[in-house]
């Protein structure tokens, strides 16, 4: 009786409010993710004339975080105990920004808020979501990645950008050079960001364990998107990691004698159809022109070598506390990277120049703690592979050293993967009907009360209307 009374007891008002609030915060986070993947800075500036210094999604999530903490929906003392890496990242990044402002001025300080702090706020608000909500987020992310790929394919075929990237307004006459090195980017802030997000989508697709009839065409579309965006590192890392995963899964399956037909079919299709598919795209269309024409040592690779010369111009004070954006611009001219179309293409160099050795050390500790927290939250091989691959891809570009949403989107993808932890696809549960008689008999044998009821004779009424005996 006590157990029944406890079950029927009304839920505390605070708990009910917390559950409703968490659902509301989940949809606020979904809206922010959609805004980041569809309303990048150049989309906002070219369509709405918005002078973007901070993305609207970041400001929106900051308001949501204040509301959640004030109403008790996000208990910070519990989160500090359960997720110290996340909480230290959320409170530590603003301190790092103030450190940079104190020593090197306000110019460029919003990078720490937009690129890093927003990702921590998203994780703080989104992680308490239920597994079902995270799986819903995964479906939304896959749909957004696919939408951007379709737009990128149109841009590649038409050789036209829907939202042009303007790095130097005075270089409008260099149209021939721009057409020769055309790169689609759709809604994304840059083609490299587009390649990175598509790579994340591939690992999320692995974690969702969809049916082969659905996963195969989606995977082919994502490969097509990687070719269209022209990100060589993203394409190479994704293909290499996928190959290693396939070999590992095949060997492990042979050792454990557990190889599913879907896995073998996926490997067979990838080994036979994927090379033919890529060959046709490369030879018959203009989609992969940027990757094919720049497989050699090009200007971008030359910049990655030249950029290291900046350290030859640093004083001891610069090494310890960093330099201002004005000093960086002057040093870039000294090493031949002064144009607006060229830049230092290594995020770690940019962050080190912003903070110096002391601030950079603190930042790396906070950053690694945040990534480790995300990996533990995902608690799956696909989550760790997504984090590792994204870190490699970002390390070959300047995305994390300038204003970008790479880490923000990465946090959303990793949290979405966490929704499939222990998830059983529908196709496996559909066997219940065929096993129902055996399961029912097993349950009948395991329950003494059921056996007693089954052994008790039933006196059914007579068909002629007689009384039961």
Tab-separated table of C-alpha atoms in Angstrom:
chain	number	residue	atom	x	y	z
A	1	UNK	CA	0.000	0.000	0.000
A	2	UNK	CA	2.858	2.347	0.827
A	3	UNK	CA	4.406	1.686	-2.562
A	4	UNK	CA	1.134	2.496	-4.300
A	5	UNK	CA	0.723	5.688	-2.278
A	6	UNK	CA	4.235	6.775	-3.163
A	7	UNK	CA	3.589	6.188	-6.856
A	8	UNK	CA	0.306	8.109	-6.787
A	9	UNK	CA	1.725	10.988	-4.760
A	10	UNK	CA	1.726	14.303	-6.670
A	11	UNK	CA	5.018	15.541	-8.098
A	12	UNK	CA	6.549	18.485	-6.222
A	13	UNK	CA	5.824	21.826	-7.800
A	14	UNK	CA	9.530	22.639	-8.129
A	15	UNK	CA	10.255	19.379	-9.927
A	16	UNK	CA	7.390	19.910	-12.346
A	17	UNK	CA	8.554	23.443	-13.025
A	18	UNK	CA	12.103	22.208	-13.560
A	19	UNK	CA	10.966	19.592	-16.074
A	20	UNK	CA	8.904	22.136	-17.993
A	21	UNK	CA	11.773	24.616	-17.895
A	22	UNK	CA	14.285	22.092	-19.200
A	23	UNK	CA	11.982	21.334	-22.133
A	24	UNK	CA	11.726	25.040	-22.895
A	25	UNK	CA	15.486	25.480	-22.683
A	26	UNK	CA	15.952	22.520	-25.021
A	27	UNK	CA	13.871	24.169	-27.734
A	28	UNK	CA	15.693	27.464	-27.156
A	29	UNK	CA	18.967	25.625	-27.764
A	30	UNK	CA	17.568	24.013	-30.918
A	31	UNK	CA	16.560	27.459	-32.179
A	32	UNK	CA	20.055	28.795	-31.450
A	33	UNK	CA	21.686	25.896	-33.321
A	34	UNK	CA	19.404	26.446	-36.318
A	35	UNK	CA	20.292	30.146	-36.294
A	36	UNK	CA	24.012	29.372	-36.227
A	37	UNK	CA	23.718	26.960	-39.179
A	38	UNK	CA	21.497	29.179	-41.338
A	39	UNK	CA	22.243	32.785	-40.337
A	40	UNK	CA	25.997	33.162	-40.483
A	41	UNK	CA	27.647	36.567	-40.290
A	42	UNK	CA	27.843	37.145	-44.038
A	43	UNK	CA	24.197	36.058	-44.437
A	44	UNK	CA	23.150	38.550	-41.758
A	45	UNK	CA	25.238	41.346	-43.246
A	46	UNK	CA	24.278	40.740	-46.876
A	47	UNK	CA	20.538	40.239	-46.328
A	48	UNK	CA	19.653	42.190	-43.177
A	49	UNK	CA	22.519	44.655	-42.959
A	50	UNK	CA	23.237	43.411	-39.413
A	51	UNK	CA	26.651	44.708	-38.249
A	52	UNK	CA	27.505	41.446	-36.526
A	53	UNK	CA	29.885	41.780	-33.587
A	54	UNK	CA	28.125	39.074	-31.558
A	55	UNK	CA	25.795	36.551	-33.165
A	56	UNK	CA	22.103	36.836	-32.139
A	57	UNK	CA	22.163	33.158	-31.097
A	58	UNK	CA	24.894	33.884	-28.537
A	59	UNK	CA	22.953	36.762	-26.988
A	60	UNK	CA	19.789	34.642	-26.973
A	61	UNK	CA	21.508	31.759	-25.159
A	62	UNK	CA	23.078	34.147	-22.642
A	63	UNK	CA	19.598	35.382	-21.694
A	64	UNK	CA	18.368	31.780	-21.465
A	65	UNK	CA	21.295	30.870	-19.196
A	66	UNK	CA	20.574	33.759	-16.823
A	67	UNK	CA	16.913	32.735	-16.717
A	68	UNK	CA	17.739	29.069	-16.103
A	69	UNK	CA	20.147	29.831	-13.251
A	70	UNK	CA	17.804	32.380	-11.650
A	71	UNK	CA	14.813	30.004	-11.709
A	72	UNK	CA	16.794	27.026	-10.450
A	73	UNK	CA	16.352	25.069	-13.669
A	74	UNK	CA	20.163	24.861	-13.935
A	75	UNK	CA	21.565	24.127	-10.447
A	76	UNK	CA	25.139	25.325	-10.771
A	77	UNK	CA	26.325	23.615	-7.555
A	78	UNK	CA	25.169	20.258	-8.944
A	79	UNK	CA	26.718	20.926	-12.340
A	80	UNK	CA	30.000	21.958	-10.703
A	81	UNK	CA	30.092	18.611	-8.902
A	82	UNK	CA	29.063	16.524	-11.920
A	83	UNK	CA	30.731	18.524	-14.717
A	84	UNK	CA	33.655	20.564	-13.335
A	85	UNK	CA	35.326	20.848	-16.752
A	86	UNK	CA	32.240	22.451	-18.256
A	87	UNK	CA	31.600	24.908	-15.414
A	88	UNK	CA	35.257	25.935	-15.236
A	89	UNK	CA	35.205	26.541	-19.004
A	90	UNK	CA	32.053	28.690	-18.794
A	91	UNK	CA	33.472	30.866	-16.000
A	92	UNK	CA	37.114	30.737	-17.099
A	93	UNK	CA	36.786	31.942	-20.702
A	94	UNK	CA	35.471	35.417	-19.674
A	95	UNK	CA	38.486	35.714	-17.353
A	96	UNK	CA	40.793	34.852	-20.240
A	97	UNK	CA	39.063	37.520	-22.330
A	98	UNK	CA	39.568	40.127	-19.575
A	99	UNK	CA	43.232	39.109	-19.410
A	100	UNK	CA	43.604	39.731	-23.156
A	101	UNK	CA	41.767	43.063	-22.914
A	102	UNK	CA	43.972	44.242	-20.036
A	103	UNK	CA	47.238	43.569	-21.852
A	104	UNK	CA	46.320	44.065	-25.524
A	105	UNK	CA	43.143	46.143	-25.782
A	106	UNK	CA	39.536	45.552	-26.798
A	107	UNK	CA	40.179	44.794	-30.464
A	108	UNK	CA	39.267	41.185	-31.211
A	109	UNK	CA	38.216	40.371	-27.636
A	110	UNK	CA	34.755	39.173	-28.701
A	111	UNK	CA	36.426	36.123	-30.290
A	112	UNK	CA	36.533	34.477	-26.871
A	113	UNK	CA	32.823	35.081	-26.310
A	114	UNK	CA	31.592	34.137	-29.769
A	115	UNK	CA	33.941	31.254	-30.569
A	116	UNK	CA	34.373	29.598	-27.159
A	117	UNK	CA	32.050	30.860	-24.429
A	118	UNK	CA	28.914	30.373	-26.537
A	119	UNK	CA	29.793	26.668	-26.931
A	120	UNK	CA	30.055	26.271	-23.164
A	121	UNK	CA	26.706	27.972	-22.611
A	122	UNK	CA	25.090	25.702	-25.201
A	123	UNK	CA	26.463	22.599	-23.457
A	124	UNK	CA	25.318	23.905	-20.064
A	125	UNK	CA	21.745	24.341	-21.311
A	126	UNK	CA	21.490	21.379	-23.686
A	127	UNK	CA	23.061	18.496	-21.767
A	128	UNK	CA	20.140	18.022	-19.306
A	129	UNK	CA	17.843	17.193	-22.252
A	130	UNK	CA	16.399	13.689	-22.431
A	131	UNK	CA	17.800	11.018	-24.742
A	132	UNK	CA	14.714	11.302	-26.952
A	133	UNK	CA	15.212	15.061	-27.284
A	134	UNK	CA	18.872	14.568	-28.191
A	135	UNK	CA	17.898	12.063	-30.884
A	136	UNK	CA	15.454	14.645	-32.215
A	137	UNK	CA	18.289	17.175	-32.279
A	138	UNK	CA	20.380	14.673	-34.239
A	139	UNK	CA	17.691	14.428	-36.905
A	140	UNK	CA	17.496	18.227	-37.143
A	141	UNK	CA	21.286	18.498	-37.500
A	142	UNK	CA	21.402	15.876	-40.258
A	143	UNK	CA	18.589	17.682	-42.099
A	144	UNK	CA	20.406	21.042	-41.841
A	145	UNK	CA	23.673	19.552	-43.106
A	146	UNK	CA	21.836	17.984	-46.047
A	147	UNK	CA	20.045	21.264	-46.837
A	148	UNK	CA	23.329	23.153	-46.976
A	149	UNK	CA	24.848	20.492	-49.226
A	150	UNK	CA	22.003	20.813	-51.730
A	151	UNK	CA	22.569	24.578	-51.796
A	152	UNK	CA	26.318	24.049	-52.180
A	153	UNK	CA	25.775	21.685	-55.111
A	154	UNK	CA	23.687	24.348	-56.822
A	155	UNK	CA	26.436	26.911	-56.189
A	156	UNK	CA	29.079	24.555	-57.590
A	157	UNK	CA	27.138	23.783	-60.750
A	158	UNK	CA	26.082	27.400	-61.329
A	159	UNK	CA	29.453	28.815	-60.150
A	160	UNK	CA	27.480	31.390	-58.167
A	161	UNK	CA	27.503	32.149	-54.442
A	162	UNK	CA	24.090	32.706	-52.886
A	163	UNK	CA	25.711	34.833	-50.156
A	164	UNK	CA	29.065	36.129	-51.427
A	165	UNK	CA	32.088	36.180	-49.165
A	166	UNK	CA	33.756	39.582	-49.457
A	167	UNK	CA	37.245	39.655	-47.917
A	168	UNK	CA	38.440	42.773	-49.725
A	169	UNK	CA	35.836	45.158	-51.196
A	170	UNK	CA	38.581	46.856	-53.237
A	171	UNK	CA	39.398	43.591	-55.060
A	172	UNK	CA	36.139	43.375	-56.977
A	173	UNK	CA	37.981	43.359	-60.292
A	174	UNK	CA	39.737	40.080	-59.485
A	175	UNK	CA	36.776	38.074	-60.758
A	176	UNK	CA	38.861	35.719	-62.862
A	177	UNK	CA	40.859	34.585	-59.840
A	178	UNK	CA	37.699	34.091	-57.799
A	179	UNK	CA	36.033	31.966	-60.480
A	180	UNK	CA	39.155	29.850	-60.961
A	181	UNK	CA	39.265	29.040	-57.245
A	182	UNK	CA	35.495	28.891	-56.692
A	183	UNK	CA	34.382	27.298	-53.439
A	184	UNK	CA	30.772	26.720	-52.441
A	185	UNK	CA	29.760	27.451	-48.856
A	186	UNK	CA	25.919	27.769	-48.797
A	187	UNK	CA	24.767	29.273	-45.464
A	188	UNK	CA	28.071	28.688	-43.694
A	189	UNK	CA	30.484	31.410	-42.710
A	190	UNK	CA	33.332	29.871	-44.756
A	191	UNK	CA	33.929	26.793	-46.964
A	192	UNK	CA	36.250	25.349	-44.309
A	193	UNK	CA	33.462	25.592	-41.747
A	194	UNK	CA	31.137	23.895	-44.222
A	195	UNK	CA	33.614	21.033	-44.648
A	196	UNK	CA	34.077	20.673	-40.885
A	197	UNK	CA	30.340	20.562	-40.152
A	198	UNK	CA	29.795	18.011	-42.914
A	199	UNK	CA	32.547	15.857	-41.420
A	200	UNK	CA	30.767	16.071	-38.060
A	201	UNK	CA	27.584	14.976	-39.801
A	202	UNK	CA	29.311	11.822	-41.045
A	203	UNK	CA	30.266	10.757	-37.505
A	204	UNK	CA	26.795	11.615	-36.215
A	205	UNK	CA	25.377	9.451	-38.992
A	206	UNK	CA	27.549	6.563	-37.792
A	207	UNK	CA	26.253	6.996	-34.254
A	208	UNK	CA	22.582	7.040	-35.282
A	209	UNK	CA	22.749	3.471	-36.694
A	210	UNK	CA	20.103	4.095	-39.333
A	211	UNK	CA	18.846	1.526	-41.796
A	212	UNK	CA	21.133	0.885	-44.733
A	213	UNK	CA	18.540	2.156	-47.211
A	214	UNK	CA	18.602	5.532	-45.444
A	215	UNK	CA	22.209	5.747	-44.256
A	216	UNK	CA	23.822	4.874	-47.616
A	217	UNK	CA	22.326	7.734	-49.707
A	218	UNK	CA	22.833	10.221	-46.857
A	219	UNK	CA	26.490	9.185	-46.584
A	220	UNK	CA	26.902	9.578	-50.348
A	221	UNK	CA	25.372	13.056	-50.142
A	222	UNK	CA	27.790	14.022	-47.368
A	223	UNK	CA	30.778	12.825	-49.403
A	224	UNK	CA	29.465	14.902	-52.299
A	225	UNK	CA	29.266	17.886	-49.972
A	226	UNK	CA	32.867	17.442	-48.831
A	227	UNK	CA	33.945	17.477	-52.472
A	228	UNK	CA	31.878	20.575	-53.220
A	229	UNK	CA	33.181	22.594	-50.249
A	230	UNK	CA	36.787	21.884	-51.198
A	231	UNK	CA	38.151	21.235	-47.714
A	232	UNK	CA	41.075	18.891	-48.348
A	233	UNK	CA	41.873	18.265	-44.682
A	234	UNK	CA	38.249	17.569	-43.744
A	235	UNK	CA	37.842	15.164	-46.646
A	236	UNK	CA	41.114	13.372	-45.940
A	237	UNK	CA	40.537	13.072	-42.177
A	238	UNK	CA	36.960	11.855	-42.624
A	239	UNK	CA	37.904	9.213	-45.183
A	240	UNK	CA	40.958	8.058	-43.201
A	241	UNK	CA	39.109	7.775	-39.881
A	242	UNK	CA	36.169	6.022	-41.562
A	243	UNK	CA	38.553	3.491	-43.143
A	244	UNK	CA	40.246	2.814	-39.802
A	245	UNK	CA	36.837	2.381	-38.146
A	246	UNK	CA	35.766	-0.082	-40.834
A	247	UNK	CA	38.960	-2.143	-40.522
A	248	UNK	CA	38.703	-2.153	-36.725
A	249	UNK	CA	35.056	-3.179	-36.823
A	250	UNK	CA	35.797	-5.955	-39.304
A	251	UNK	CA	38.695	-7.366	-37.276
A	252	UNK	CA	36.811	-7.088	-33.985
A	253	UNK	CA	33.780	-8.761	-35.528
A	254	UNK	CA	35.866	-11.653	-36.823
A	255	UNK	CA	37.540	-12.140	-33.449
A	256	UNK	CA	34.261	-12.016	-31.516
A	257	UNK	CA	32.348	-13.824	-34.304
A	258	UNK	CA	29.768	-11.036	-34.348
A	259	UNK	CA	29.482	-9.558	-37.833
A	260	UNK	CA	26.116	-8.154	-38.823
A	261	UNK	CA	24.879	-8.336	-42.380
A	262	UNK	CA	24.335	-4.554	-42.449
A	263	UNK	CA	27.987	-3.927	-41.521
A	264	UNK	CA	29.292	-6.280	-44.205
A	265	UNK	CA	26.942	-4.741	-46.759
A	266	UNK	CA	28.125	-1.241	-45.830
A	267	UNK	CA	31.787	-2.180	-46.288
A	268	UNK	CA	31.050	-3.864	-49.605
A	269	UNK	CA	29.093	-0.899	-50.945
A	270	UNK	CA	31.762	1.571	-49.777
A	271	UNK	CA	34.567	-0.457	-51.371
A	272	UNK	CA	32.808	-0.885	-54.734
A	273	UNK	CA	30.422	2.018	-55.273
A	274	UNK	CA	32.247	4.888	-53.505
A	275	UNK	CA	35.334	4.934	-55.804
A	276	UNK	CA	33.105	4.817	-58.890
A	277	UNK	CA	30.900	7.555	-57.445
A	278	UNK	CA	33.859	9.851	-56.702
A	279	UNK	CA	35.430	9.193	-60.099
A	280	UNK	CA	32.243	10.186	-61.918
A	281	UNK	CA	31.884	13.366	-59.837
A	282	UNK	CA	35.509	14.373	-60.400
A	283	UNK	CA	35.614	13.684	-64.154
A	284	UNK	CA	32.116	14.647	-65.268
A	285	UNK	CA	31.217	17.652	-63.084
A	286	UNK	CA	32.800	20.828	-61.703
A	287	UNK	CA	31.864	20.014	-58.117
A	288	UNK	CA	35.320	18.841	-56.995
A	289	UNK	CA	37.392	21.252	-59.111
A	290	UNK	CA	38.931	23.053	-56.142
A	291	UNK	CA	40.266	19.855	-54.554
A	292	UNK	CA	41.532	18.396	-57.844
A	293	UNK	CA	43.267	21.612	-58.950
A	294	UNK	CA	44.948	22.173	-55.575
A	295	UNK	CA	46.289	18.761	-54.589
A	296	UNK	CA	49.785	20.130	-55.062
A	297	UNK	CA	51.704	22.723	-53.027
A	298	UNK	CA	49.480	25.766	-53.530
A	299	UNK	CA	49.291	29.244	-52.059
A	300	UNK	CA	47.418	28.060	-48.990
A	301	UNK	CA	50.149	25.564	-48.172
A	302	UNK	CA	52.766	28.281	-48.715
A	303	UNK	CA	51.002	30.509	-46.179
A	304	UNK	CA	51.160	27.699	-43.596
A	305	UNK	CA	54.935	27.710	-43.938
A	306	UNK	CA	55.394	31.491	-43.999
A	307	UNK	CA	53.205	32.131	-40.946
A	308	UNK	CA	55.787	30.714	-38.517
A	309	UNK	CA	58.146	33.586	-39.294
A	310	UNK	CA	55.991	35.865	-37.140
A	311	UNK	CA	57.689	34.527	-34.001
A	312	UNK	CA	60.997	35.997	-35.166
A	313	UNK	CA	59.558	39.498	-34.615
A	314	UNK	CA	58.346	39.017	-31.014
A	315	UNK	CA	59.944	40.655	-27.998
A	316	UNK	CA	60.107	39.037	-24.549
A	317	UNK	CA	57.082	41.050	-23.437
A	318	UNK	CA	55.172	39.855	-26.528
A	319	UNK	CA	56.020	36.237	-25.733
A	320	UNK	CA	54.810	36.595	-22.140
A	321	UNK	CA	51.600	38.643	-22.576
A	322	UNK	CA	50.738	38.646	-26.290
A	323	UNK	CA	50.318	41.410	-28.840
A	324	UNK	CA	47.500	43.651	-30.012
A	325	UNK	CA	45.671	43.278	-33.307
A	326	UNK	CA	47.451	46.361	-34.630
A	327	UNK	CA	50.848	44.837	-33.868
A	328	UNK	CA	49.757	41.573	-35.498
A	329	UNK	CA	48.710	43.376	-38.676
A	330	UNK	CA	52.095	45.096	-38.861
A	331	UNK	CA	53.962	41.811	-38.354
A	332	UNK	CA	51.866	40.122	-41.035
A	333	UNK	CA	52.983	42.778	-43.514
A	334	UNK	CA	56.591	42.186	-42.496
A	335	UNK	CA	56.357	38.475	-43.350
A	336	UNK	CA	54.299	38.984	-46.528
A	337	UNK	CA	50.793	38.131	-45.245
A	338	UNK	CA	49.408	41.637	-45.104
A	339	UNK	CA	46.568	41.349	-47.631
A	340	UNK	CA	42.954	40.858	-46.564
A	341	UNK	CA	42.783	37.705	-48.652
A	342	UNK	CA	45.648	36.129	-46.701
A	343	UNK	CA	46.013	35.461	-43.010
A	344	UNK	CA	47.764	33.285	-40.479
A	345	UNK	CA	46.026	29.950	-40.999
A	346	UNK	CA	46.764	28.317	-37.670
A	347	UNK	CA	44.400	28.933	-34.776
A	348	UNK	CA	46.985	28.039	-32.101
A	349	UNK	CA	49.413	30.653	-33.398
A	350	UNK	CA	46.671	33.299	-33.313
A	351	UNK	CA	45.584	32.402	-29.765
A	352	UNK	CA	49.198	32.363	-28.546
A	353	UNK	CA	49.773	35.793	-30.090
A	354	UNK	CA	46.579	37.077	-28.444
A	355	UNK	CA	47.346	35.803	-24.939
A	356	UNK	CA	51.056	35.159	-24.615
A	357	UNK	CA	52.496	32.142	-22.836
A	358	UNK	CA	50.731	32.685	-19.500
A	359	UNK	CA	47.249	33.268	-20.857
A	360	UNK	CA	47.681	30.587	-23.515
A	361	UNK	CA	48.530	27.976	-20.867
A	362	UNK	CA	45.373	28.781	-18.896
A	363	UNK	CA	43.293	28.723	-22.064
A	364	UNK	CA	44.623	25.305	-23.137
A	365	UNK	CA	43.789	23.832	-19.714
A	366	UNK	CA	40.212	25.133	-19.919
A	367	UNK	CA	39.820	24.055	-23.531
A	368	UNK	CA	41.069	20.503	-22.962
A	369	UNK	CA	38.838	20.193	-19.901
A	370	UNK	CA	35.838	21.188	-21.994
A	371	UNK	CA	36.636	18.702	-24.760
A	372	UNK	CA	37.153	15.894	-22.229
A	373	UNK	CA	33.811	16.738	-20.678
A	374	UNK	CA	32.082	16.557	-24.054
A	375	UNK	CA	33.714	13.193	-24.762
A	376	UNK	CA	32.609	11.753	-21.420
A	377	UNK	CA	29.091	13.042	-21.981
A	378	UNK	CA	28.871	11.368	-25.391
A	379	UNK	CA	30.393	8.171	-23.916
A	380	UNK	CA	30.773	6.541	-27.320
A	381	UNK	CA	33.514	5.883	-29.852
A	382	UNK	CA	31.793	8.059	-32.463
A	383	UNK	CA	31.727	10.982	-30.037
A	384	UNK	CA	35.450	10.749	-29.314
A	385	UNK	CA	36.228	10.354	-33.030
A	386	UNK	CA	34.151	13.442	-33.837
A	387	UNK	CA	36.010	15.485	-31.213
A	388	UNK	CA	39.434	14.242	-32.321
A	389	UNK	CA	38.753	14.715	-36.032
A	390	UNK	CA	37.347	18.203	-35.500
A	391	UNK	CA	40.403	19.172	-33.461
A	392	UNK	CA	42.724	18.011	-36.255
A	393	UNK	CA	40.716	19.842	-38.922
A	394	UNK	CA	40.503	23.055	-36.878
A	395	UNK	CA	44.230	22.941	-36.150
A	396	UNK	CA	44.996	23.290	-39.875
A	397	UNK	CA	42.952	26.500	-40.188
A	398	UNK	CA	42.430	29.731	-38.263
A	399	UNK	CA	38.780	29.061	-37.378
A	400	UNK	CA	39.229	28.832	-33.599
A	401	UNK	CA	41.541	31.847	-33.630
A	402	UNK	CA	38.961	34.141	-35.213
A	403	UNK	CA	35.227	34.605	-34.914
A	404	UNK	CA	33.577	31.292	-35.860
A	405	UNK	CA	30.886	28.887	-34.667
A	406	UNK	CA	32.955	25.693	-35.098
A	407	UNK	CA	33.093	24.780	-31.407
A	408	UNK	CA	29.450	25.771	-30.892
A	409	UNK	CA	28.285	23.402	-33.628
A	410	UNK	CA	30.672	20.685	-32.429
A	411	UNK	CA	29.110	20.798	-28.957
A	412	UNK	CA	25.646	20.364	-30.495
A	413	UNK	CA	26.772	17.341	-32.543
A	414	UNK	CA	28.485	15.617	-29.604
A	415	UNK	CA	25.475	16.112	-27.324
A	416	UNK	CA	23.223	14.739	-30.077
A	417	UNK	CA	25.387	11.592	-30.269
A	418	UNK	CA	24.874	11.116	-26.520
A	419	UNK	CA	21.172	10.520	-27.196
A	420	UNK	CA	21.986	7.185	-28.887
A	421	UNK	CA	23.829	5.741	-25.891
A	422	UNK	CA	22.190	2.347	-25.318
A	423	UNK	CA	19.559	3.099	-27.948
A	424	UNK	CA	17.989	0.093	-29.677
A	425	UNK	CA	16.859	0.831	-33.249
A	426	UNK	CA	13.275	0.041	-34.214
A	427	UNK	CA	14.333	-2.676	-36.637
A	428	UNK	CA	15.637	-4.753	-33.726
A	429	UNK	CA	12.538	-4.312	-31.615
A	430	UNK	CA	10.329	-5.433	-34.524
A	431	UNK	CA	11.285	-9.037	-33.813
A	432	UNK	CA	9.123	-8.961	-30.694
A	433	UNK	CA	6.132	-10.380	-32.480
A	434	UNK	CA	7.962	-13.482	-33.675
A	435	UNK	CA	9.370	-14.119	-30.209
A	436	UNK	CA	6.197	-13.308	-28.288
A	437	UNK	CA	5.045	-16.924	-27.617
A	438	UNK	CA	8.446	-17.902	-26.231
A	439	UNK	CA	8.670	-14.743	-24.111
A	440	UNK	CA	5.152	-15.246	-22.792
A	441	UNK	CA	5.870	-18.862	-21.857
A	442	UNK	CA	9.106	-17.821	-20.142
A	443	UNK	CA	7.275	-15.141	-18.155
A	444	UNK	CA	4.545	-17.620	-17.252
A	445	UNK	CA	7.075	-20.087	-15.888
A	446	UNK	CA	8.925	-17.439	-13.905
A	447	UNK	CA	5.830	-16.197	-12.052
A	448	UNK	CA	4.385	-18.531	-9.365
A	449	UNK	CA	1.132	-16.592	-9.313
A	450	UNK	CA	0.746	-16.970	-13.055
A	451	UNK	CA	1.329	-20.727	-12.728
A	452	UNK	CA	-1.304	-20.934	-10.046
A	453	UNK	CA	-3.814	-19.087	-12.194
A	454	UNK	CA	-2.949	-21.254	-15.162
A	455	UNK	CA	-3.376	-24.454	-13.129
A	456	UNK	CA	-6.753	-23.417	-11.655
A	457	UNK	CA	-9.673	-24.866	-13.634
A	458	UNK	CA	-12.180	-22.499	-15.193
A	459	UNK	CA	-15.860	-23.407	-15.245
A	460	UNK	CA	-17.253	-21.832	-18.366
A	461	UNK	CA	-21.019	-21.393	-18.815
A	462	UNK	CA	-22.760	-23.903	-20.999
A	463	UNK	CA	-23.662	-22.972	-24.554
A	464	UNK	CA	-27.272	-24.009	-23.746
A	465	UNK	CA	-27.518	-21.349	-21.066
A	466	UNK	CA	-26.895	-23.604	-18.064
A	467	UNK	CA	-25.267	-22.332	-14.908
A	468	UNK	CA	-21.602	-22.852	-14.380
A	469	UNK	CA	-20.766	-25.853	-12.246
